[in-house]
PDB file of C-alpha atoms in Angstrom:
ATOM      1  CA  PHE A   1      91.788  70.989 104.056  1.00  0.00           C
ATOM      2  CA  LEU A   2      88.778  68.889 105.028  1.00  0.00           C
ATOM      3  CA  GLY A   3      88.156  71.611 107.627  1.00  0.00           C
ATOM      4  CA  VAL A   4      88.006  74.431 105.266  1.00  0.00           C
ATOM      5  CA  ALA A   5      85.532  72.360 102.798  1.00  0.00           C
ATOM      6  CA  ILE A   6      83.237  71.632 105.202  1.00  0.00           C
ATOM      7  CA  SER A   7      83.247  75.535 106.797  1.00  0.00           C
ATOM      8  CA  ILE A   8      82.988  76.546 103.304  1.00  0.00           C
ATOM      9  CA  ILE A   9      79.949  74.396 102.167  1.00  0.00           C
ATOM     10  CA  SER A  10      78.341  74.460 105.683  1.00  0.00           C
ATOM     11  CA  LEU A  11      78.563  78.615 105.694  1.00  0.00           C
ATOM     12  CA  ALA A  12      77.976  79.273 102.308  1.00  0.00           C
ATOM     13  CA  LYS A  13      74.097  79.509 102.268  1.00  0.00           C
ATOM     14  CA  ILE A  14      74.437  80.742 105.644  1.00  0.00           C
ATOM     15  CA  LEU A  15      76.556  83.844 104.955  1.00  0.00           C
ATOM     16  CA  GLU A  16      74.439  84.253 101.622  1.00  0.00           C
ATOM     17  CA  TYR A  17      71.072  84.952 103.953  1.00  0.00           C
ATOM     18  CA  LEU A  18      72.841  86.722 106.360  1.00  0.00           C
ATOM     19  CA  PHE A  19      74.552  89.287 104.047  1.00  0.00           C
ATOM     20  CA  GLU A  20      70.716  89.946 102.306  1.00  0.00           C
ATOM     21  CA  LYS A  21      69.360  90.164 105.527  1.00  0.00           C
ATOM     22  CA  ASN A  22      71.767  92.736 107.209  1.00  0.00           C
ATOM     23  CA  GLU A  23      74.802  93.275 105.651  1.00  0.00           C
ATOM     24  CA  LEU A  24      76.008  95.829 107.907  1.00  0.00           C
ATOM     25  CA  LEU A  25      76.560  93.658 110.951  1.00  0.00           C
ATOM     26  CA  VAL A  26      78.058  91.028 109.141  1.00  0.00           C
ATOM     27  CA  TRP A  27      80.871  93.359 108.003  1.00  0.00           C
ATOM     28  CA  ALA A  28      81.188  94.752 111.410  1.00  0.00           C
ATOM     29  CA  PHE A  29      82.074  91.274 113.062  1.00  0.00           C
ATOM     30  CA  PHE A  30      84.319  90.287 110.452  1.00  0.00           C
ATOM     31  CA  PHE A  31      86.031  94.173 110.984  1.00  0.00           C
ATOM     32  CA  GLY A  32      86.345  93.191 114.391  1.00  0.00           C
ATOM     33  CA  LEU A  33      88.205  89.363 113.741  1.00  0.00           C
ATOM     34  CA  ILE A  34      90.747  91.624 111.477  1.00  0.00           C
ATOM     35  CA  LEU A  35      91.187  94.802 114.132  1.00  0.00           C
ATOM     36  CA  SER A  36      92.040  92.359 116.558  1.00  0.00           C
ATOM     37  CA  SER A  37      94.491  90.680 114.600  1.00  0.00           C
ATOM     38  CA  ILE A  38      96.572  93.810 113.882  1.00  0.00           C
ATOM     39  CA  TYR A  39      97.943  92.919 117.403  1.00  0.00           C
ATOM     40  CA  TYR A  40      98.697  89.305 117.444  1.00  0.00           C
ATOM     41  CA  VAL A  41     100.247  89.398 113.987  1.00  0.00           C
ATOM     42  CA  GLY A  42     102.187  92.558 114.616  1.00  0.00           C
ATOM     43  CA  LYS A  43     103.764  91.631 118.213  1.00  0.00           C
ATOM     44  CA  MET A  44     105.449  88.415 116.633  1.00  0.00           C
ATOM     45  CA  VAL A  45     108.180  91.173 115.026  1.00  0.00           C
ATOM     46  CA  LYS A  46     110.782  90.683 117.029  1.00  0.00           C
ATOM     47  CA  SER A  47     112.567  94.209 116.759  1.00  0.00           C
ATOM     48  CA  TRP A  48     110.681  96.876 114.972  1.00  0.00           C
ATOM     49  CA  ASN A  49     113.444  99.096 112.601  1.00  0.00           C
ATOM     50  CA  MET A  50     113.670 100.821 109.881  1.00  0.00           C
ATOM     51  CA  ILE A  51     113.291  97.579 107.750  1.00  0.00           C
ATOM     52  CA  SER A  52     109.930  96.449 109.610  1.00  0.00           C
ATOM     53  CA  TYR A  53     108.527 100.088 109.443  1.00  0.00           C
ATOM     54  CA  SER A  54     109.290 100.286 105.855  1.00  0.00           C
ATOM     55  CA  SER A  55     107.634  96.685 105.005  1.00  0.00           C
ATOM     56  CA  LEU A  56     104.783  97.528 107.144  1.00  0.00           C
ATOM     57  CA  ILE A  57     104.122 100.497 105.252  1.00  0.00           C
ATOM     58  CA  VAL A  58     104.616  98.710 102.058  1.00  0.00           C
ATOM     59  CA  GLY A  59     102.172  96.217 103.393  1.00  0.00           C
ATOM     60  CA  THR A  60      99.555  98.398 104.087  1.00  0.00           C
ATOM     61  CA  SER A  61      99.852 100.189 100.578  1.00  0.00           C
ATOM     62  CA  ILE A  62      99.464  96.784  98.813  1.00  0.00           C
ATOM     63  CA  ALA A  63      95.892  96.242 100.399  1.00  0.00           C
ATOM     64  CA  VAL A  64      94.617  99.342 100.016  1.00  0.00           C
ATOM     65  CA  ILE A  65      95.570  99.217  96.246  1.00  0.00           C
ATOM     66  CA  ILE A  66      93.964  96.056  96.246  1.00  0.00           C
ATOM     67  CA  ALA A  67      90.692  97.848  98.021  1.00  0.00           C
ATOM     68  CA  PHE A  68      90.361 100.258  95.217  1.00  0.00           C
ATOM     69  CA  LEU A  69      91.076  97.962  92.305  1.00  0.00           C
ATOM     70  CA  LYS A  70      88.229  97.390  89.625  1.00  0.00           C
ATOM     71  CA  PRO A  71      86.879  94.169  89.197  1.00  0.00           C
ATOM     72  CA  SER A  72      87.000  91.886  86.033  1.00  0.00           C
ATOM     73  CA  SER A  73      84.201  90.133  84.198  1.00  0.00           C
ATOM     74  CA  GLU A  74      83.397  86.402  85.587  1.00  0.00           C
ATOM     75  CA  ASN A  75      85.311  83.914  83.114  1.00  0.00           C
ATOM     76  CA  ASP A  76      84.700  80.345  83.343  1.00  0.00           C
ATOM     77  CA  ALA A  77      87.512  78.982  81.059  1.00  0.00           C
ATOM     78  CA  ILE A  78      89.142  76.249  83.283  1.00  0.00           C
ATOM     79  CA  TRP A  79      92.500  78.015  82.730  1.00  0.00           C
ATOM     80  CA  TYR A  80      91.220  80.851  84.544  1.00  0.00           C
ATOM     81  CA  LEU A  81      89.605  79.064  87.375  1.00  0.00           C
ATOM     82  CA  PHE A  82      93.015  77.136  88.040  1.00  0.00           C
ATOM     83  CA  ILE A  83      94.525  80.684  88.122  1.00  0.00           C
ATOM     84  CA  CYS A  84      91.357  81.854  90.506  1.00  0.00           C
ATOM     85  CA  GLY A  85      92.147  79.247  92.548  1.00  0.00           C
ATOM     86  CA  ILE A  86      96.171  79.526  93.180  1.00  0.00           C
ATOM     87  CA  VAL A  87      95.542  83.255  93.617  1.00  0.00           C
ATOM     88  CA  ALA A  88      92.935  82.708  96.146  1.00  0.00           C
ATOM     89  CA  VAL A  89      94.432  80.126  98.768  1.00  0.00           C
ATOM     90  CA  SER A  90      97.636  82.223  98.686  1.00  0.00           C
ATOM     91  CA  SER A  91      95.630  85.098  99.670  1.00  0.00           C
ATOM     92  CA  MET A  92      94.236  83.261 102.084  1.00  0.00           C
ATOM     93  CA  ILE A  93      97.620  82.097 103.511  1.00  0.00           C
ATOM     94  CA  LEU A  94      98.620  85.591 103.750  1.00  0.00           C
ATOM     95  CA  PRO A  95      97.086  87.351 106.864  1.00  0.00           C
ATOM     96  CA  GLY A  96      95.127  90.730 106.073  1.00  0.00           C
ATOM     97  CA  LEU A  97      94.297  89.567 102.023  1.00  0.00           C
ATOM     98  CA  SER A  98      91.076  88.222 101.799  1.00  0.00           C
ATOM     99  CA  GLY A  99      90.579  85.358  99.668  1.00  0.00           C
ATOM    100  CA  SER A 100      86.875  86.316  98.711  1.00  0.00           C
ATOM    101  CA  TYR A 101      88.223  89.912  97.833  1.00  0.00           C
ATOM    102  CA  VAL A 102      90.435  88.629  95.565  1.00  0.00           C
ATOM    103  CA  LEU A 103      88.164  86.198  93.674  1.00  0.00           C
ATOM    104  CA  ILE A 104      85.587  89.478  93.326  1.00  0.00           C
ATOM    105  CA  LEU A 105      88.235  91.269  91.646  1.00  0.00           C
ATOM    106  CA  MET A 106      88.811  88.512  89.380  1.00  0.00           C
ATOM    107  CA  GLY A 107      85.381  88.474  88.918  1.00  0.00           C
ATOM    108  CA  ASN A 108      84.506  85.142  90.155  1.00  0.00           C
ATOM    109  CA  TYR A 109      83.445  85.289  93.308  1.00  0.00           C
ATOM    110  CA  HIS A 110      79.734  84.752  92.688  1.00  0.00           C
ATOM    111  CA  LEU A 111      80.561  81.711  89.933  1.00  0.00           C
ATOM    112  CA  ILE A 112      82.793  80.112  92.768  1.00  0.00           C
ATOM    113  CA  MET A 113      81.578  80.655  96.197  1.00  0.00           C
ATOM    114  CA  LEU A 114      77.725  81.232  95.506  1.00  0.00           C
ATOM    115  CA  GLN A 115      76.954  79.102  92.919  1.00  0.00           C
ATOM    116  CA  SER A 116      79.131  76.472  92.612  1.00  0.00           C
ATOM    117  CA  VAL A 117      80.080  75.889  96.357  1.00  0.00           C
ATOM    118  CA  SER A 118      76.244  76.184  97.224  1.00  0.00           C
ATOM    119  CA  ASP A 119      75.725  73.260  94.648  1.00  0.00           C
ATOM    120  CA  PRO A 120      78.889  71.305  94.205  1.00  0.00           C
ATOM    121  CA  PHE A 121      77.171  68.175  92.651  1.00  0.00           C
ATOM    122  CA  ASN A 122      76.337  70.349  89.583  1.00  0.00           C
ATOM    123  CA  HIS A 123      79.354  72.333  89.372  1.00  0.00           C
ATOM    124  CA  PHE A 124      82.098  69.963  89.207  1.00  0.00           C
ATOM    125  CA  ASP A 125      83.466  71.402  86.186  1.00  0.00           C
ATOM    126  CA  VAL A 126      83.873  74.819  88.055  1.00  0.00           C
ATOM    127  CA  LEU A 127      85.473  73.238  91.211  1.00  0.00           C
ATOM    128  CA  LEU A 128      87.584  70.940  90.096  1.00  0.00           C
ATOM    129  CA  PRO A 129      90.316  73.489  88.413  1.00  0.00           C
ATOM    130  CA  VAL A 130      89.671  75.920  91.291  1.00  0.00           C
ATOM    131  CA  VAL A 131      90.696  72.807  94.001  1.00  0.00           C
ATOM    132  CA  GLY A 132      93.377  71.919  91.829  1.00  0.00           C
ATOM    133  CA  GLY A 133      94.842  75.632  91.540  1.00  0.00           C
ATOM    134  CA  ALA A 134      94.291  75.892  95.141  1.00  0.00           C
ATOM    135  CA  ILE A 135      96.478  72.905  96.142  1.00  0.00           C
ATOM    136  CA  ILE A 136      99.054  73.675  93.956  1.00  0.00           C
ATOM    137  CA  GLY A 137      98.995  77.227  95.488  1.00  0.00           C
ATOM    138  CA  PHE A 138      99.104  76.301  99.115  1.00  0.00           C
ATOM    139  CA  PHE A 139     101.605  74.177  98.789  1.00  0.00           C
ATOM    140  CA  LEU A 140     104.005  76.676  96.761  1.00  0.00           C
ATOM    141  CA  LEU A 141     103.058  79.467  98.793  1.00  0.00           C
ATOM    142  CA  SER A 142     103.974  77.606 101.759  1.00  0.00           C
ATOM    143  CA  HIS A 143     107.142  76.783 100.867  1.00  0.00           C
ATOM    144  CA  GLY A 144     108.127  80.031  99.824  1.00  0.00           C
ATOM    145  CA  ILE A 145     106.689  81.649 102.939  1.00  0.00           C
ATOM    146  CA  SER A 146     108.810  79.431 104.876  1.00  0.00           C
ATOM    147  CA  TYR A 147     112.309  80.211 103.214  1.00  0.00           C
ATOM    148  CA  ILE A 148     111.389  83.752 103.466  1.00  0.00           C
ATOM    149  CA  LEU A 149     110.753  83.892 106.949  1.00  0.00           C
ATOM    150  CA  LYS A 150     114.075  82.069 107.833  1.00  0.00           C
ATOM    151  CA  LYS A 151     115.676  84.793 105.846  1.00  0.00           C
ATOM    152  CA  HIS A 152     113.975  88.086 106.608  1.00  0.00           C
ATOM    153  CA  TYR A 153     111.684  87.176 109.503  1.00  0.00           C
ATOM    154  CA  ASP A 154     110.950  90.741 110.826  1.00  0.00           C
ATOM    155  CA  ALA A 155     110.690  91.955 107.509  1.00  0.00           C
ATOM    156  CA  THR A 156     107.976  89.540 106.452  1.00  0.00           C
ATOM    157  CA  ILE A 157     105.903  89.555 109.131  1.00  0.00           C
ATOM    158  CA  SER A 158     105.869  93.185 109.551  1.00  0.00           C
ATOM    159  CA  LEU A 159     104.987  93.253 105.696  1.00  0.00           C
ATOM    160  CA  LEU A 160     101.919  90.706 106.717  1.00  0.00           C
ATOM    161  CA  THR A 161     101.061  93.045 109.305  1.00  0.00           C
ATOM    162  CA  GLY A 162     100.547  95.978 106.945  1.00  0.00           C
ATOM    163  CA  PHE A 163      98.405  93.522 104.782  1.00  0.00           C
ATOM    164  CA  VAL A 164      96.048  93.125 107.799  1.00  0.00           C
ATOM    165  CA  ILE A 165      95.894  96.906 108.330  1.00  0.00           C
ATOM    166  CA  GLY A 166      95.171  97.752 104.813  1.00  0.00           C
ATOM    167  CA  SER A 167      92.665  95.264 104.605  1.00  0.00           C
ATOM    168  CA  LEU A 168      90.496  96.999 107.173  1.00  0.00           C
ATOM    169  CA  ILE A 169      89.111  99.205 104.208  1.00  0.00           C
ATOM    170  CA  ILE A 170      88.199  96.223 102.544  1.00  0.00           C
ATOM    171  CA  ILE A 171      85.557  95.631 105.413  1.00  0.00           C
ATOM    172  CA  TRP A 172      84.679  98.883 106.405  1.00  0.00           C
ATOM    173  CA  PRO A 173      81.153  98.255 107.732  1.00  0.00           C
ATOM    174  CA  TRP A 174      79.704 101.033 106.962  1.00  0.00           C
ATOM    175  CA  LYS A 175      80.139 101.645 103.112  1.00  0.00           C
ATOM    176  CA  ASN A 176      77.506 101.744 100.310  1.00  0.00           C
ATOM    177  CA  ALA A 177      77.213 100.513  96.865  1.00  0.00           C
ATOM    178  CA  GLY A 178      78.974 103.130  94.217  1.00  0.00           C
ATOM    179  CA  LYS A 179      78.854 101.560  90.897  1.00  0.00           C
ATOM    180  CA  THR A 180      77.635  98.645  89.541  1.00  0.00           C
ATOM    181  CA  ILE A 181      77.067  96.872  86.404  1.00  0.00           C
ATOM    182  CA  ILE A 182      74.903  93.845  85.114  1.00  0.00           C
ATOM    183  CA  GLY A 183      77.089  90.864  84.805  1.00  0.00           C
ATOM    184  CA  ARG A 184      76.117  88.248  81.920  1.00  0.00           C
ATOM    185  CA  ASN A 185      73.577  86.485  83.877  1.00  0.00           C
ATOM    186  CA  GLY A 186      72.015  89.875  84.356  1.00  0.00           C
ATOM    187  CA  GLU A 187      72.332  90.290  88.065  1.00  0.00           C
ATOM    188  CA  GLU A 188      73.964  93.282  89.612  1.00  0.00           C
ATOM    189  CA  LYS A 189      77.744  93.326  90.667  1.00  0.00           C
ATOM    190  CA  ILE A 190      79.042  96.047  92.569  1.00  0.00           C
ATOM    191  CA  ILE A 191      82.291  97.377  91.125  1.00  0.00           C
ATOM    192  CA  SER A 192      83.227 100.178  93.799  1.00  0.00           C
ATOM    193  CA  TYR A 193      82.122 101.500  97.130  1.00  0.00           C
ATOM    194  CA  GLN A 194      81.672 104.821  99.282  1.00  0.00           C
ATOM    195  CA  TRP A 195      82.986 104.675 102.762  1.00  0.00           C
ATOM    196  CA  ASN A 196      80.959 106.451 105.112  1.00  0.00           C
ATOM    197  CA  LEU A 197      81.495 107.418 108.787  1.00  0.00           C
ATOM    198  CA  PRO A 198      78.676 105.699 111.384  1.00  0.00           C
ATOM    199  CA  ASP A 199      75.558 107.593 112.064  1.00  0.00           C
ATOM    200  CA  PRO A 200      75.440 107.838 116.186  1.00  0.00           C
ATOM    201  CA  THR A 201      71.758 108.426 115.835  1.00  0.00           C
ATOM    202  CA  ASP A 202      71.086 105.214 114.134  1.00  0.00           C
ATOM    203  CA  SER A 203      70.183 102.110 116.320  1.00  0.00           C
ATOM    204  CA  SER A 204      71.988  99.980 113.688  1.00  0.00           C
ATOM    205  CA  THR A 205      75.429 101.176 114.579  1.00  0.00           C
ATOM    206  CA  ILE A 206      74.991 100.391 118.404  1.00  0.00           C
ATOM    207  CA  TYR A 207      74.860  96.861 116.995  1.00  0.00           C
ATOM    208  CA  ALA A 208      77.762  96.772 114.857  1.00  0.00           C
ATOM    209  CA  LEU A 209      79.966  98.549 118.447  1.00  0.00           C
ATOM    210  CA  ILE A 210      79.009  95.278 119.550  1.00  0.00           C
ATOM    211  CA  LEU A 211      79.483  92.891 117.129  1.00  0.00           C
ATOM    212  CA  ILE A 212      83.002  94.629 116.583  1.00  0.00           C
ATOM    213  CA  PHE A 213      83.398  94.089 120.358  1.00  0.00           C
ATOM    214  CA  ILE A 214      82.057  90.504 119.866  1.00  0.00           C
ATOM    215  CA  GLY A 215      85.042  89.447 116.872  1.00  0.00           C
ATOM    216  CA  ILE A 216      87.772  91.253 119.222  1.00  0.00           C
ATOM    217  CA  ILE A 217      87.028  89.073 121.953  1.00  0.00           C
ATOM    218  CA  THR A 218      86.528  85.811 119.754  1.00  0.00           C
ATOM    219  CA  VAL A 219      90.115  86.441 118.448  1.00  0.00           C
ATOM    220  CA  TRP A 220      91.354  86.944 122.022  1.00  0.00           C
ATOM    221  CA  ALA A 221      89.710  83.907 123.110  1.00  0.00           C
ATOM    222  CA  ILE A 222      90.813  81.869 120.181  1.00  0.00           C
ATOM    223  CA  GLU A 223      94.436  82.847 120.925  1.00  0.00           C
ATOM    224  CA  LYS A 224      94.322  82.562 124.671  1.00  0.00           C
ATOM    225  CA  SER A 225      93.096  78.663 124.510  1.00  0.00           C
ATOM    226  CA  GLY A 226      95.853  78.342 121.627  1.00  0.00           C
ATOM    227  CA  SER A 227      98.428  79.596 124.248  1.00  0.00           C
ATOM    228  CA  LEU A 228      96.862  77.288 127.184  1.00  0.00           C
ATOM    229  CA  ILE A 229      96.982  74.572 124.674  1.00  0.00           C
ATOM    230  CA  SER A 230     100.314  75.018 123.900  1.00  0.00           C
ATOM    231  CA  SER A 231     101.467  75.588 127.609  1.00  0.00           C
ATOM    232  CA  ASN A 232      99.735  72.172 128.770  1.00  0.00           C
ATOM    233  CA  HIS A 233     101.686  70.066 125.962  1.00  0.00           C
TER     234      HIS A 233
END
């Protein structure tokens, strides 16, 4: 939790800046990270059979459906912030489901991740219920997943692999804002996207492909280092 807190606080301003400067390249790097993760999550399945493939399809379908859901409006009620914490940390534990995207769907991404995290000392009233919900959600879901993995290991892992595959549409780099609405604070909020194919004549496409490759290599390097550490112990 300390590592998560430090990374969120330290990266909040940086990510906000990078998204404003070049959103395409940021999404491209994230796309590479998730794309590479499909292999490492999928290879944990011990036996691919009818149940495993069915779970894979279900997981992919759920993630794709989430991508097309219409976001809710912002809500700063304590009970709703508490639920946001539970749902967000749950999606963070499950590979392929973006905690940030879930907060967007719930309408509170800007309130929590940009306004409150960037200035935590003036937004304790927002962060405290979110953190409380996250802690409770973390322990409840971790025990639940542990139980399910013992009973239905392959089906669970293949379901999570489907989540990872389906989430690729959420972070597809080449997309434009579709419908937008004006929030309570007068800020424009995107509620849908238009997905496009990369333009091979655009120089930014080359940079995006390079960053996708870097994202893939990053996950490979982390997995490799983790395997070496495990073998040494």
